[in-house]
PDB file of C-alpha atoms in Angstrom:
ATOM      1  CA  ILE A   1      65.955   4.750  24.354  1.00  0.00           C
ATOM      2  CA  GLY A   2      67.079   4.046  20.769  1.00  0.00           C
ATOM      3  CA  TRP A   3      64.209   1.924  19.820  1.00  0.00           C
ATOM      4  CA  VAL A   4      61.601   4.380  21.168  1.00  0.00           C
ATOM      5  CA  PRO A   5      60.003   6.686  18.244  1.00  0.00           C
ATOM      6  CA  ASP A   6      61.388   9.945  18.091  1.00  0.00           C
ATOM      7  CA  SER A   7      57.954  11.637  18.909  1.00  0.00           C
ATOM      8  CA  ILE A   8      57.358   9.955  21.998  1.00  0.00           C
ATOM      9  CA  LYS A   9      60.409  10.683  23.449  1.00  0.00           C
ATOM     10  CA  ALA A  10      59.695  14.679  21.992  1.00  0.00           C
ATOM     11  CA  ALA A  11      56.767  13.803  24.048  1.00  0.00           C
ATOM     12  CA  ILE A  12      58.070  12.777  27.260  1.00  0.00           C
ATOM     13  CA  LEU A  13      60.430  15.772  27.067  1.00  0.00           C
ATOM     14  CA  LEU A  14      58.194  18.826  26.236  1.00  0.00           C
ATOM     15  CA  GLY A  15      55.779  17.036  28.915  1.00  0.00           C
ATOM     16  CA  ALA A  16      58.625  17.931  31.369  1.00  0.00           C
ATOM     17  CA  GLY A  17      59.813  20.524  30.696  1.00  0.00           C
ATOM     18  CA  LEU A  18      56.172  22.165  30.659  1.00  0.00           C
ATOM     19  CA  ALA A  19      55.214  19.892  33.706  1.00  0.00           C
ATOM     20  CA  ALA A  20      58.772  21.874  35.378  1.00  0.00           C
ATOM     21  CA  ILE A  21      58.058  25.509  34.759  1.00  0.00           C
ATOM     22  CA  ILE A  22      53.504  25.266  35.410  1.00  0.00           C
ATOM     23  CA  GLY A  23      55.014  23.740  38.385  1.00  0.00           C
ATOM     24  CA  GLU A  24      56.544  27.430  39.348  1.00  0.00           C
ATOM     25  CA  VAL A  25      54.483  30.128  37.392  1.00  0.00           C
ATOM     26  CA  GLY A  26      51.944  28.147  37.993  1.00  0.00           C
ATOM     27  CA  GLY A  27      48.272  28.752  40.617  1.00  0.00           C
ATOM     28  CA  GLY A  28      50.976  27.181  44.275  1.00  0.00           C
ATOM     29  CA  GLY A  29      54.078  27.584  42.309  1.00  0.00           C
ATOM     30  CA  ARG A  30      56.921  29.194  44.154  1.00  0.00           C
ATOM     31  CA  PHE A  31      56.644  32.385  41.839  1.00  0.00           C
ATOM     32  CA  GLU A  32      53.850  33.476  43.569  1.00  0.00           C
ATOM     33  CA  GLN A  33      55.746  33.550  47.143  1.00  0.00           C
ATOM     34  CA  TYR A  34      59.215  35.035  45.161  1.00  0.00           C
ATOM     35  CA  PRO A  35      57.810  36.916  42.248  1.00  0.00           C
ATOM     36  CA  TYR A  36      60.278  39.211  41.369  1.00  0.00           C
ATOM     37  CA  THR A  37      63.755  36.775  42.601  1.00  0.00           C
ATOM     38  CA  ILE A  38      62.302  33.801  40.671  1.00  0.00           C
ATOM     39  CA  ALA A  39      61.500  36.787  37.002  1.00  0.00           C
ATOM     40  CA  ILE A  40      65.383  38.344  38.102  1.00  0.00           C
ATOM     41  CA  GLY A  41      67.409  35.319  38.712  1.00  0.00           C
ATOM     42  CA  VAL A  42      65.538  32.584  36.469  1.00  0.00           C
ATOM     43  CA  PHE A  43      66.666  35.987  33.533  1.00  0.00           C
ATOM     44  CA  ILE A  44      69.718  35.871  34.344  1.00  0.00           C
ATOM     45  CA  ALA A  45      70.430  32.471  34.387  1.00  0.00           C
ATOM     46  CA  PHE A  46      69.278  31.723  30.775  1.00  0.00           C
ATOM     47  CA  TYR A  47      70.723  35.183  30.038  1.00  0.00           C
ATOM     48  CA  MET A  48      74.593  33.640  31.234  1.00  0.00           C
ATOM     49  CA  LEU A  49      73.828  30.164  29.685  1.00  0.00           C
ATOM     50  CA  PHE A  50      72.171  29.752  27.214  1.00  0.00           C
ATOM     51  CA  SER A  51      72.255  33.554  25.370  1.00  0.00           C
ATOM     52  CA  LEU A  52      74.634  33.867  22.453  1.00  0.00           C
ATOM     53  CA  ARG A  53      75.556  37.312  22.617  1.00  0.00           C
ATOM     54  CA  PHE A  54      76.494  36.979  26.106  1.00  0.00           C
ATOM     55  CA  LYS A  55      79.532  34.850  24.606  1.00  0.00           C
ATOM     56  CA  VAL A  56      79.985  37.729  22.258  1.00  0.00           C
ATOM     57  CA  GLN A  57      80.444  39.685  25.471  1.00  0.00           C
ATOM     58  CA  ARG A  58      82.511  37.073  27.506  1.00  0.00           C
ATOM     59  CA  GLN A  59      85.399  37.561  25.278  1.00  0.00           C
ATOM     60  CA  GLY A  60      85.709  41.789  25.289  1.00  0.00           C
ATOM     61  CA  SER A  61      84.944  41.892  28.706  1.00  0.00           C
ATOM     62  CA  LYS A  62      87.265  39.749  31.092  1.00  0.00           C
ATOM     63  CA  LEU A  63      84.527  40.186  35.046  1.00  0.00           C
ATOM     64  CA  LEU A  64      81.960  39.132  32.225  1.00  0.00           C
ATOM     65  CA  ASN A  65      83.951  36.010  31.301  1.00  0.00           C
ATOM     66  CA  ALA A  66      84.922  35.234  35.164  1.00  0.00           C
ATOM     67  CA  PHE A  67      80.932  35.955  35.786  1.00  0.00           C
ATOM     68  CA  GLY A  68      79.682  33.517  33.037  1.00  0.00           C
ATOM     69  CA  GLN A  69      81.794  30.381  34.306  1.00  0.00           C
ATOM     70  CA  TYR A  70      80.410  29.093  36.953  1.00  0.00           C
ATOM     71  CA  GLY A  71      76.777  28.231  35.793  1.00  0.00           C
ATOM     72  CA  MET A  72      74.099  29.290  38.370  1.00  0.00           C
ATOM     73  CA  LEU A  73      75.548  31.053  40.338  1.00  0.00           C
ATOM     74  CA  PRO A  74      75.663  34.405  40.151  1.00  0.00           C
ATOM     75  CA  ALA A  75      72.303  33.832  39.635  1.00  0.00           C
ATOM     76  CA  LEU A  76      71.064  32.527  42.944  1.00  0.00           C
ATOM     77  CA  VAL A  77      74.034  35.658  44.136  1.00  0.00           C
ATOM     78  CA  ILE A  78      71.711  38.714  42.694  1.00  0.00           C
ATOM     79  CA  ALA A  79      68.177  36.457  44.483  1.00  0.00           C
ATOM     80  CA  LEU A  80      70.409  36.660  47.418  1.00  0.00           C
ATOM     81  CA  ILE A  81      71.003  40.262  47.275  1.00  0.00           C
ATOM     82  CA  ILE A  82      67.908  40.689  45.692  1.00  0.00           C
ATOM     83  CA  GLY A  83      65.987  38.940  48.106  1.00  0.00           C
ATOM     84  CA  PRO A  84      66.504  40.780  51.189  1.00  0.00           C
ATOM     85  CA  LEU A  85      65.611  43.825  49.309  1.00  0.00           C
ATOM     86  CA  PHE A  86      62.026  42.804  47.983  1.00  0.00           C
ATOM     87  CA  LYS A  87      61.140  41.789  51.711  1.00  0.00           C
ATOM     88  CA  GLU A  88      61.174  38.190  49.738  1.00  0.00           C
ATOM     89  CA  LEU A  89      64.320  36.468  51.702  1.00  0.00           C
ATOM     90  CA  PRO A  90      65.254  36.955  55.435  1.00  0.00           C
ATOM     91  CA  ILE A  91      68.408  37.950  55.544  1.00  0.00           C
ATOM     92  CA  PRO A  92      71.225  34.558  56.159  1.00  0.00           C
ATOM     93  CA  GLN A  93      71.843  34.016  59.786  1.00  0.00           C
ATOM     94  CA  ILE A  94      75.889  32.987  59.693  1.00  0.00           C
ATOM     95  CA  GLU A  95      76.574  29.769  60.948  1.00  0.00           C
ATOM     96  CA  TRP A  96      80.624  29.648  61.690  1.00  0.00           C
ATOM     97  CA  LYS A  97      80.496  26.227  62.674  1.00  0.00           C
ATOM     98  CA  ILE A  98      81.842  22.507  60.525  1.00  0.00           C
ATOM     99  CA  PHE A  99      78.551  20.076  60.123  1.00  0.00           C
ATOM    100  CA  VAL A 100      79.530  16.994  61.757  1.00  0.00           C
ATOM    101  CA  PRO A 101      77.230  14.296  59.754  1.00  0.00           C
ATOM    102  CA  GLN A 102      75.090  12.371  62.272  1.00  0.00           C
ATOM    103  CA  PHE A 103      76.173   8.647  60.567  1.00  0.00           C
ATOM    104  CA  GLY A 104      74.159   7.538  63.812  1.00  0.00           C
ATOM    105  CA  THR A 105      71.314   9.194  63.548  1.00  0.00           C
ATOM    106  CA  LEU A 106      70.780   8.441  60.054  1.00  0.00           C
ATOM    107  CA  ILE A 107      71.064   4.423  60.380  1.00  0.00           C
ATOM    108  CA  ARG A 108      68.829   4.657  63.024  1.00  0.00           C
ATOM    109  CA  GLU A 109      65.871   6.653  61.681  1.00  0.00           C
ATOM    110  CA  LEU A 110      65.837   6.482  58.281  1.00  0.00           C
ATOM    111  CA  SER A 111      67.356   2.875  57.491  1.00  0.00           C
ATOM    112  CA  VAL A 112      65.153   0.167  57.402  1.00  0.00           C
ATOM    113  CA  PHE A 113      67.807  -1.692  59.704  1.00  0.00           C
ATOM    114  CA  GLY A 114      66.207   0.746  62.039  1.00  0.00           C
ATOM    115  CA  ILE A 115      63.004   1.015  61.401  1.00  0.00           C
ATOM    116  CA  GLY A 116      62.767  -2.129  59.338  1.00  0.00           C
ATOM    117  CA  PHE A 117      61.302  -2.702  55.996  1.00  0.00           C
ATOM    118  CA  PRO A 118      57.367  -1.192  54.734  1.00  0.00           C
ATOM    119  CA  SER A 119      54.861  -4.018  54.550  1.00  0.00           C
ATOM    120  CA  LEU A 120      54.709  -5.395  51.073  1.00  0.00           C
ATOM    121  CA  ASN A 121      51.328  -3.429  50.330  1.00  0.00           C
ATOM    122  CA  TYR A 122      53.473   0.180  49.617  1.00  0.00           C
ATOM    123  CA  PHE A 123      55.607  -1.561  47.535  1.00  0.00           C
ATOM    124  CA  ILE A 124      51.827  -2.828  45.585  1.00  0.00           C
ATOM    125  CA  ALA A 125      51.025   1.152  46.318  1.00  0.00           C
ATOM    126  CA  ALA A 126      54.116   2.353  44.481  1.00  0.00           C
ATOM    127  CA  VAL A 127      53.425   0.491  41.516  1.00  0.00           C
ATOM    128  CA  PRO A 128      52.005   3.004  39.702  1.00  0.00           C
ATOM    129  CA  MET A 129      54.285   6.032  41.285  1.00  0.00           C
ATOM    130  CA  LEU A 130      57.089   3.332  39.393  1.00  0.00           C
ATOM    131  CA  PHE A 131      56.005   3.894  36.093  1.00  0.00           C
ATOM    132  CA  ALA A 132      55.390   7.137  36.211  1.00  0.00           C
ATOM    133  CA  ALA A 133      59.117   7.459  37.637  1.00  0.00           C
ATOM    134  CA  TYR A 134      60.837   5.537  34.781  1.00  0.00           C
ATOM    135  CA  ILE A 135      58.565   7.820  32.040  1.00  0.00           C
ATOM    136  CA  ILE A 136      60.468  11.061  33.463  1.00  0.00           C
ATOM    137  CA  ALA A 137      63.764   9.030  33.949  1.00  0.00           C
ATOM    138  CA  PHE A 138      64.220   8.026  30.459  1.00  0.00           C
ATOM    139  CA  GLY A 139      63.077  11.620  29.351  1.00  0.00           C
ATOM    140  CA  ASP A 140      66.473  11.985  31.651  1.00  0.00           C
ATOM    141  CA  LEU A 141      68.457  10.045  30.160  1.00  0.00           C
ATOM    142  CA  VAL A 142      66.921  11.586  27.033  1.00  0.00           C
ATOM    143  CA  THR A 143      67.832  14.800  27.949  1.00  0.00           C
ATOM    144  CA  SER A 144      71.500  14.168  29.405  1.00  0.00           C
ATOM    145  CA  GLU A 145      72.448  11.526  25.947  1.00  0.00           C
ATOM    146  CA  ALA A 146      71.585  15.590  23.986  1.00  0.00           C
ATOM    147  CA  LEU A 147      73.793  17.366  25.771  1.00  0.00           C
ATOM    148  CA  ILE A 148      76.364  15.086  25.978  1.00  0.00           C
ATOM    149  CA  THR A 149      76.019  15.084  22.678  1.00  0.00           C
ATOM    150  CA  GLU A 150      76.033  18.110  21.527  1.00  0.00           C
ATOM    151  CA  ALA A 151      79.313  18.975  23.903  1.00  0.00           C
ATOM    152  CA  ASP A 152      80.945  16.269  22.294  1.00  0.00           C
ATOM    153  CA  GLU A 153      80.229  17.725  18.210  1.00  0.00           C
ATOM    154  CA  VAL A 154      81.820  20.449  19.982  1.00  0.00           C
ATOM    155  CA  ARG A 155      85.186  19.573  21.492  1.00  0.00           C
ATOM    156  CA  LYS A 156      87.365  16.975  18.441  1.00  0.00           C
ATOM    157  CA  ASP A 157      90.255  16.107  21.780  1.00  0.00           C
ATOM    158  CA  GLU A 158      88.612  14.343  23.987  1.00  0.00           C
ATOM    159  CA  LYS A 159      85.493  11.257  23.188  1.00  0.00           C
ATOM    160  CA  ILE A 160      82.757  11.036  25.990  1.00  0.00           C
ATOM    161  CA  ASP A 161      81.244   7.846  25.675  1.00  0.00           C
ATOM    162  CA  PHE A 162      77.630   8.143  26.740  1.00  0.00           C
ATOM    163  CA  ASN A 163      75.978   5.399  27.304  1.00  0.00           C
ATOM    164  CA  ALA A 164      72.375   5.016  28.618  1.00  0.00           C
ATOM    165  CA  ASP A 165      71.855   1.428  29.535  1.00  0.00           C
ATOM    166  CA  ARG A 166      75.610   1.604  31.733  1.00  0.00           C
ATOM    167  CA  SER A 167      73.201   5.136  33.261  1.00  0.00           C
ATOM    168  CA  ASN A 168      69.907   3.858  34.161  1.00  0.00           C
ATOM    169  CA  LEU A 169      72.408   0.344  35.955  1.00  0.00           C
ATOM    170  CA  LEU A 170      74.185   2.797  37.785  1.00  0.00           C
ATOM    171  CA  SER A 171      71.419   5.057  38.742  1.00  0.00           C
ATOM    172  CA  GLY A 172      69.374   1.716  40.007  1.00  0.00           C
ATOM    173  CA  ILE A 173      72.233   0.124  41.687  1.00  0.00           C
ATOM    174  CA  ARG A 174      72.786   3.951  43.812  1.00  0.00           C
ATOM    175  CA  ASN A 175      69.032   4.034  44.620  1.00  0.00           C
ATOM    176  CA  ILE A 176      69.052   0.428  45.560  1.00  0.00           C
ATOM    177  CA  ILE A 177      71.969   1.509  48.176  1.00  0.00           C
ATOM    178  CA  GLU A 178      70.572   4.982  48.351  1.00  0.00           C
ATOM    179  CA  GLY A 179      66.846   3.598  49.283  1.00  0.00           C
ATOM    180  CA  LEU A 180      68.006   0.985  52.686  1.00  0.00           C
ATOM    181  CA  ILE A 181      69.649   3.391  53.995  1.00  0.00           C
ATOM    182  CA  ASN A 182      68.410   7.032  53.427  1.00  0.00           C
ATOM    183  CA  PRO A 183      65.394   6.951  50.822  1.00  0.00           C
ATOM    184  CA  TYR A 184      65.267  10.344  49.834  1.00  0.00           C
ATOM    185  CA  VAL A 185      63.327  10.827  46.612  1.00  0.00           C
ATOM    186  CA  PRO A 186      64.238  14.239  45.002  1.00  0.00           C
ATOM    187  CA  LEU A 187      67.603  12.922  45.541  1.00  0.00           C
ATOM    188  CA  CYS A 188      66.944   9.319  42.934  1.00  0.00           C
ATOM    189  CA  GLY A 189      67.156  10.487  39.172  1.00  0.00           C
ATOM    190  CA  PRO A 190      69.235   9.816  36.629  1.00  0.00           C
ATOM    191  CA  LEU A 191      70.279  13.807  35.950  1.00  0.00           C
ATOM    192  CA  TRP A 192      70.226  16.937  37.515  1.00  0.00           C
ATOM    193  CA  ALA A 193      69.643  18.732  34.103  1.00  0.00           C
ATOM    194  CA  ALA A 194      70.800  22.343  34.842  1.00  0.00           C
ATOM    195  CA  VAL A 195      73.922  21.811  36.514  1.00  0.00           C
ATOM    196  CA  THR A 196      74.173  18.767  33.756  1.00  0.00           C
ATOM    197  CA  ALA A 197      73.512  22.317  31.416  1.00  0.00           C
ATOM    198  CA  ALA A 198      76.159  24.474  32.784  1.00  0.00           C
ATOM    199  CA  VAL A 199      78.848  21.951  32.685  1.00  0.00           C
ATOM    200  CA  ALA A 200      78.129  20.316  29.373  1.00  0.00           C
ATOM    201  CA  GLU A 201      77.985  24.691  27.651  1.00  0.00           C
ATOM    202  CA  ARG A 202      81.170  25.718  30.110  1.00  0.00           C
ATOM    203  CA  TYR A 203      82.674  22.434  27.905  1.00  0.00           C
ATOM    204  CA  LYS A 204      82.143  23.637  25.461  1.00  0.00           C
ATOM    205  CA  GLU A 205      84.568  26.751  25.125  1.00  0.00           C
ATOM    206  CA  GLY A 206      87.718  24.305  25.447  1.00  0.00           C
ATOM    207  CA  ARG A 207      89.632  22.803  26.608  1.00  0.00           C
ATOM    208  CA  GLN A 208      91.701  26.043  28.442  1.00  0.00           C
ATOM    209  CA  ALA A 209      88.399  26.250  30.310  1.00  0.00           C
ATOM    210  CA  MET A 210      87.626  22.785  31.176  1.00  0.00           C
ATOM    211  CA  ASP A 211      90.439  19.856  30.113  1.00  0.00           C
ATOM    212  CA  SER A 212      88.155  17.580  30.347  1.00  0.00           C
ATOM    213  CA  ILE A 213      84.375  16.580  30.998  1.00  0.00           C
ATOM    214  CA  PHE A 214      84.629  13.816  33.285  1.00  0.00           C
ATOM    215  CA  GLY A 215      87.223  17.231  35.655  1.00  0.00           C
ATOM    216  CA  GLY A 216      84.425  18.950  34.980  1.00  0.00           C
ATOM    217  CA  VAL A 217      81.568  17.231  37.103  1.00  0.00           C
ATOM    218  CA  GLY A 218      84.131  15.603  38.823  1.00  0.00           C
ATOM    219  CA  THR A 219      85.304  19.012  40.754  1.00  0.00           C
ATOM    220  CA  PHE A 220      80.542  19.976  40.300  1.00  0.00           C
ATOM    221  CA  ARG A 221      81.110  17.191  42.338  1.00  0.00           C
ATOM    222  CA  VAL A 222      83.324  17.401  45.264  1.00  0.00           C
ATOM    223  CA  MET A 223      82.621  21.385  45.977  1.00  0.00           C
ATOM    224  CA  SER A 224      79.550  19.826  47.011  1.00  0.00           C
ATOM    225  CA  LEU A 225      80.164  17.888  49.379  1.00  0.00           C
ATOM    226  CA  VAL A 226      82.573  20.253  50.409  1.00  0.00           C
ATOM    227  CA  GLY A 227      79.988  23.236  50.172  1.00  0.00           C
ATOM    228  CA  VAL A 228      77.178  21.441  52.918  1.00  0.00           C
ATOM    229  CA  ILE A 229      79.853  20.606  55.912  1.00  0.00           C
ATOM    230  CA  LEU A 230      81.313  23.864  55.634  1.00  0.00           C
ATOM    231  CA  MET A 231      77.666  26.087  57.208  1.00  0.00           C
ATOM    232  CA  PRO A 232      79.108  29.240  56.526  1.00  0.00           C
ATOM    233  CA  ILE A 233      78.316  28.115  52.960  1.00  0.00           C
ATOM    234  CA  VAL A 234      74.694  26.092  53.921  1.00  0.00           C
ATOM    235  CA  SER A 235      73.522  29.026  56.189  1.00  0.00           C
ATOM    236  CA  LEU A 236      74.764  31.913  53.644  1.00  0.00           C
ATOM    237  CA  LEU A 237      72.858  30.056  51.170  1.00  0.00           C
ATOM    238  CA  GLN A 238      69.781  28.396  52.833  1.00  0.00           C
ATOM    239  CA  PRO A 239      67.373  31.338  52.359  1.00  0.00           C
ATOM    240  CA  ALA A 240      67.863  30.989  49.048  1.00  0.00           C
ATOM    241  CA  LEU A 241      67.047  27.122  48.616  1.00  0.00           C
ATOM    242  CA  PRO A 242      63.847  28.030  47.384  1.00  0.00           C
ATOM    243  CA  ILE A 243      65.001  29.897  44.482  1.00  0.00           C
ATOM    244  CA  ALA A 244      67.861  27.515  43.494  1.00  0.00           C
ATOM    245  CA  LEU A 245      64.718  24.628  43.247  1.00  0.00           C
ATOM    246  CA  SER A 246      63.306  27.204  41.337  1.00  0.00           C
ATOM    247  CA  LEU A 247      65.853  28.882  38.766  1.00  0.00           C
ATOM    248  CA  THR A 248      67.186  25.057  38.953  1.00  0.00           C
ATOM    249  CA  LEU A 249      63.980  23.566  37.361  1.00  0.00           C
ATOM    250  CA  LEU A 250      62.925  26.381  34.861  1.00  0.00           C
ATOM    251  CA  VAL A 251      66.597  25.565  33.493  1.00  0.00           C
ATOM    252  CA  GLN A 252      65.660  22.090  33.250  1.00  0.00           C
ATOM    253  CA  GLY A 253      62.338  23.526  31.037  1.00  0.00           C
ATOM    254  CA  TYR A 254      63.951  25.291  29.149  1.00  0.00           C
ATOM    255  CA  VAL A 255      67.221  22.521  27.624  1.00  0.00           C
ATOM    256  CA  CYS A 256      63.493  20.258  28.029  1.00  0.00           C
ATOM    257  CA  THR A 257      61.402  21.897  25.557  1.00  0.00           C
ATOM    258  CA  ARG A 258      64.788  22.961  22.680  1.00  0.00           C
ATOM    259  CA  ILE A 259      65.477  19.411  22.836  1.00  0.00           C
ATOM    260  CA  ALA A 260      62.179  18.110  22.129  1.00  0.00           C
ATOM    261  CA  MET A 261      62.049  20.813  19.477  1.00  0.00           C
ATOM    262  CA  ASP A 262      65.567  19.305  18.044  1.00  0.00           C
ATOM    263  CA  ILE A 263      63.693  15.601  18.116  1.00  0.00           C
ATOM    264  CA  ALA A 264      60.694  15.899  16.443  1.00  0.00           C
ATOM    265  CA  GLN A 265      61.595  16.156  12.566  1.00  0.00           C
ATOM    266  CA  THR A 266      59.004  16.181  10.661  1.00  0.00           C
ATOM    267  CA  THR A 267      54.595  17.477  11.680  1.00  0.00           C
ATOM    268  CA  GLU A 268      53.237  13.992  12.130  1.00  0.00           C
ATOM    269  CA  GLN A 269      56.103  14.452  15.319  1.00  0.00           C
ATOM    270  CA  LYS A 270      55.839  17.603  15.815  1.00  0.00           C
ATOM    271  CA  GLY A 271      52.295  17.480  16.285  1.00  0.00           C
ATOM    272  CA  ILE A 272      52.389  13.721  18.507  1.00  0.00           C
ATOM    273  CA  ALA A 273      54.944  15.934  20.962  1.00  0.00           C
ATOM    274  CA  GLY A 274      52.898  19.087  21.232  1.00  0.00           C
ATOM    275  CA  VAL A 275      49.670  17.093  21.954  1.00  0.00           C
ATOM    276  CA  ALA A 276      51.178  14.028  24.119  1.00  0.00           C
ATOM    277  CA  GLY A 277      53.419  16.957  25.689  1.00  0.00           C
ATOM    278  CA  ALA A 278      50.291  18.834  26.830  1.00  0.00           C
ATOM    279  CA  VAL A 279      48.425  15.885  28.327  1.00  0.00           C
ATOM    280  CA  LEU A 280      51.662  14.763  30.842  1.00  0.00           C
ATOM    281  CA  ALA A 281      52.532  18.304  31.883  1.00  0.00           C
ATOM    282  CA  ILE A 282      48.611  18.712  32.957  1.00  0.00           C
ATOM    283  CA  LYS A 283      47.134  14.530  33.935  1.00  0.00           C
ATOM    284  CA  GLY A 284      50.208  13.252  34.235  1.00  0.00           C
ATOM    285  CA  ALA A 285      53.061  10.865  32.331  1.00  0.00           C
ATOM    286  CA  ALA A 286      50.806   7.404  32.013  1.00  0.00           C
ATOM    287  CA  TRP A 287      48.000   9.269  30.335  1.00  0.00           C
ATOM    288  CA  GLY A 288      50.963  11.171  28.257  1.00  0.00           C
ATOM    289  CA  LEU A 289      52.360   7.991  27.723  1.00  0.00           C
ATOM    290  CA  ALA A 290      49.426   5.906  26.556  1.00  0.00           C
ATOM    291  CA  VAL A 291      47.967   9.320  24.652  1.00  0.00           C
ATOM    292  CA  GLY A 292      51.115   9.488  22.253  1.00  0.00           C
ATOM    293  CA  ILE A 293      52.146   5.600  21.979  1.00  0.00           C
ATOM    294  CA  ILE A 294      48.321   6.156  20.645  1.00  0.00           C
ATOM    295  CA  LEU A 295      49.022   8.681  18.128  1.00  0.00           C
ATOM    296  CA  HIS A 296      52.237   7.753  16.900  1.00  0.00           C
ATOM    297  CA  LEU A 297      49.706   3.751  15.672  1.00  0.00           C
ATOM    298  CA  LEU A 298      47.289   6.329  14.432  1.00  0.00           C
ATOM    299  CA  ILE A 299      49.506   9.144  12.081  1.00  0.00           C
ATOM    300  CA  GLY A 300      53.168   8.823  13.676  1.00  0.00           C
ATOM    301  CA  SER A 301      54.137   5.413  12.029  1.00  0.00           C
ATOM    302  CA  ARG A 302      57.300   5.056   9.035  1.00  0.00           C
ATOM    303  CA  LYS A 303      55.519   2.954   7.220  1.00  0.00           C
ATOM    304  CA  GLY A 304      52.864   5.340   6.336  1.00  0.00           C
ATOM    305  CA  LYS A 305      54.850   7.492   6.057  1.00  0.00           C
ATOM    306  CA  ALA A 306      57.193   5.500   3.595  1.00  0.00           C
ATOM    307  CA  LYS A 307      54.114   4.216   2.163  1.00  0.00           C
ATOM    308  CA  VAL A 308      52.674   8.331   1.225  1.00  0.00           C
ATOM    309  CA  GLU A 309      56.427   9.324  -0.505  1.00  0.00           C
ATOM    310  CA  ALA A 310      56.131   6.501  -2.590  1.00  0.00           C
ATOM    311  CA  GLU A 311      52.540   6.534  -3.510  1.00  0.00           C
ATOM    312  CA  GLY A 312      53.479  10.187  -4.997  1.00  0.00           C
ATOM    313  CA  THR A 313      57.416   9.506  -6.119  1.00  0.00           C
ATOM    314  CA  VAL A 314      55.351   7.678  -8.422  1.00  0.00           C
ATOM    315  CA  SER A 315      52.607   9.874  -9.408  1.00  0.00           C
ATOM    316  CA  ALA A 316      55.015  12.041  -9.540  1.00  0.00           C
ATOM    317  CA  SER A 317      56.681  10.430 -12.335  1.00  0.00           C
ATOM    318  CA  ASN A 318      54.012   9.593 -14.275  1.00  0.00           C
TER     319      ASN A 318
END
């Protein structure tokens, strides 16, 4: 991450954020099918996660403070209530049972040990997608580094050792295992931006809110495992899963665009990020990265800027 120019980092994040938002509210997105539920849910999620006014209001209200501790969950619960009222979501049908994972079926029908390895042609055909996925994953690592660094600067009682190389390696090992057993692409990314943002925001509130960021992330993962096994919880939330995905992507769009604007410091970097990010969102990751590299070489070079600043200093002194 360190050797990639800030303008290209910002472009990747801005493009990823815009693509996430366009994919939801643009033509064919879920917003067309659930307009009222998504609109109300995302405004509530944004307000509870990022609003300074809400943070002040929480200090004087036990009820708001209780809601604010659960990140996006209150927005999802409200979506479950208003969705049926607007006839955009069905009423949940509760199933009172416990889900038992079907590992035998998983191995037989999804894993390479049951259906065999794909031919070489599949791997060759996936090469363009490989580069696109890596660009997106790079953006996720930049996002996670920014979120964790912000949290680390607020909390001085715990040192968070973020290492992009380690995260990249761990994601690769996990994806190899997942690819062999259960190749489900949506779970192969290195970051869940919305959850990371929610955990980081609560972590910033101090040790009384979250003792350790590792405890916060660990609690979320453990309760996720418990939640998917208990069918009453799954069946209750199932109608709102499209809304949950939309809220996740829209929150990710907010986080990515905000961090992109923080990364781009100079006017040249901001211009490169805007143009390359827009191309990435519209034409795809490969096009966006190519445009970003070319623009960086043309107008974003540090050497060129340093020379101009030096000449300006000499002129001023004369």
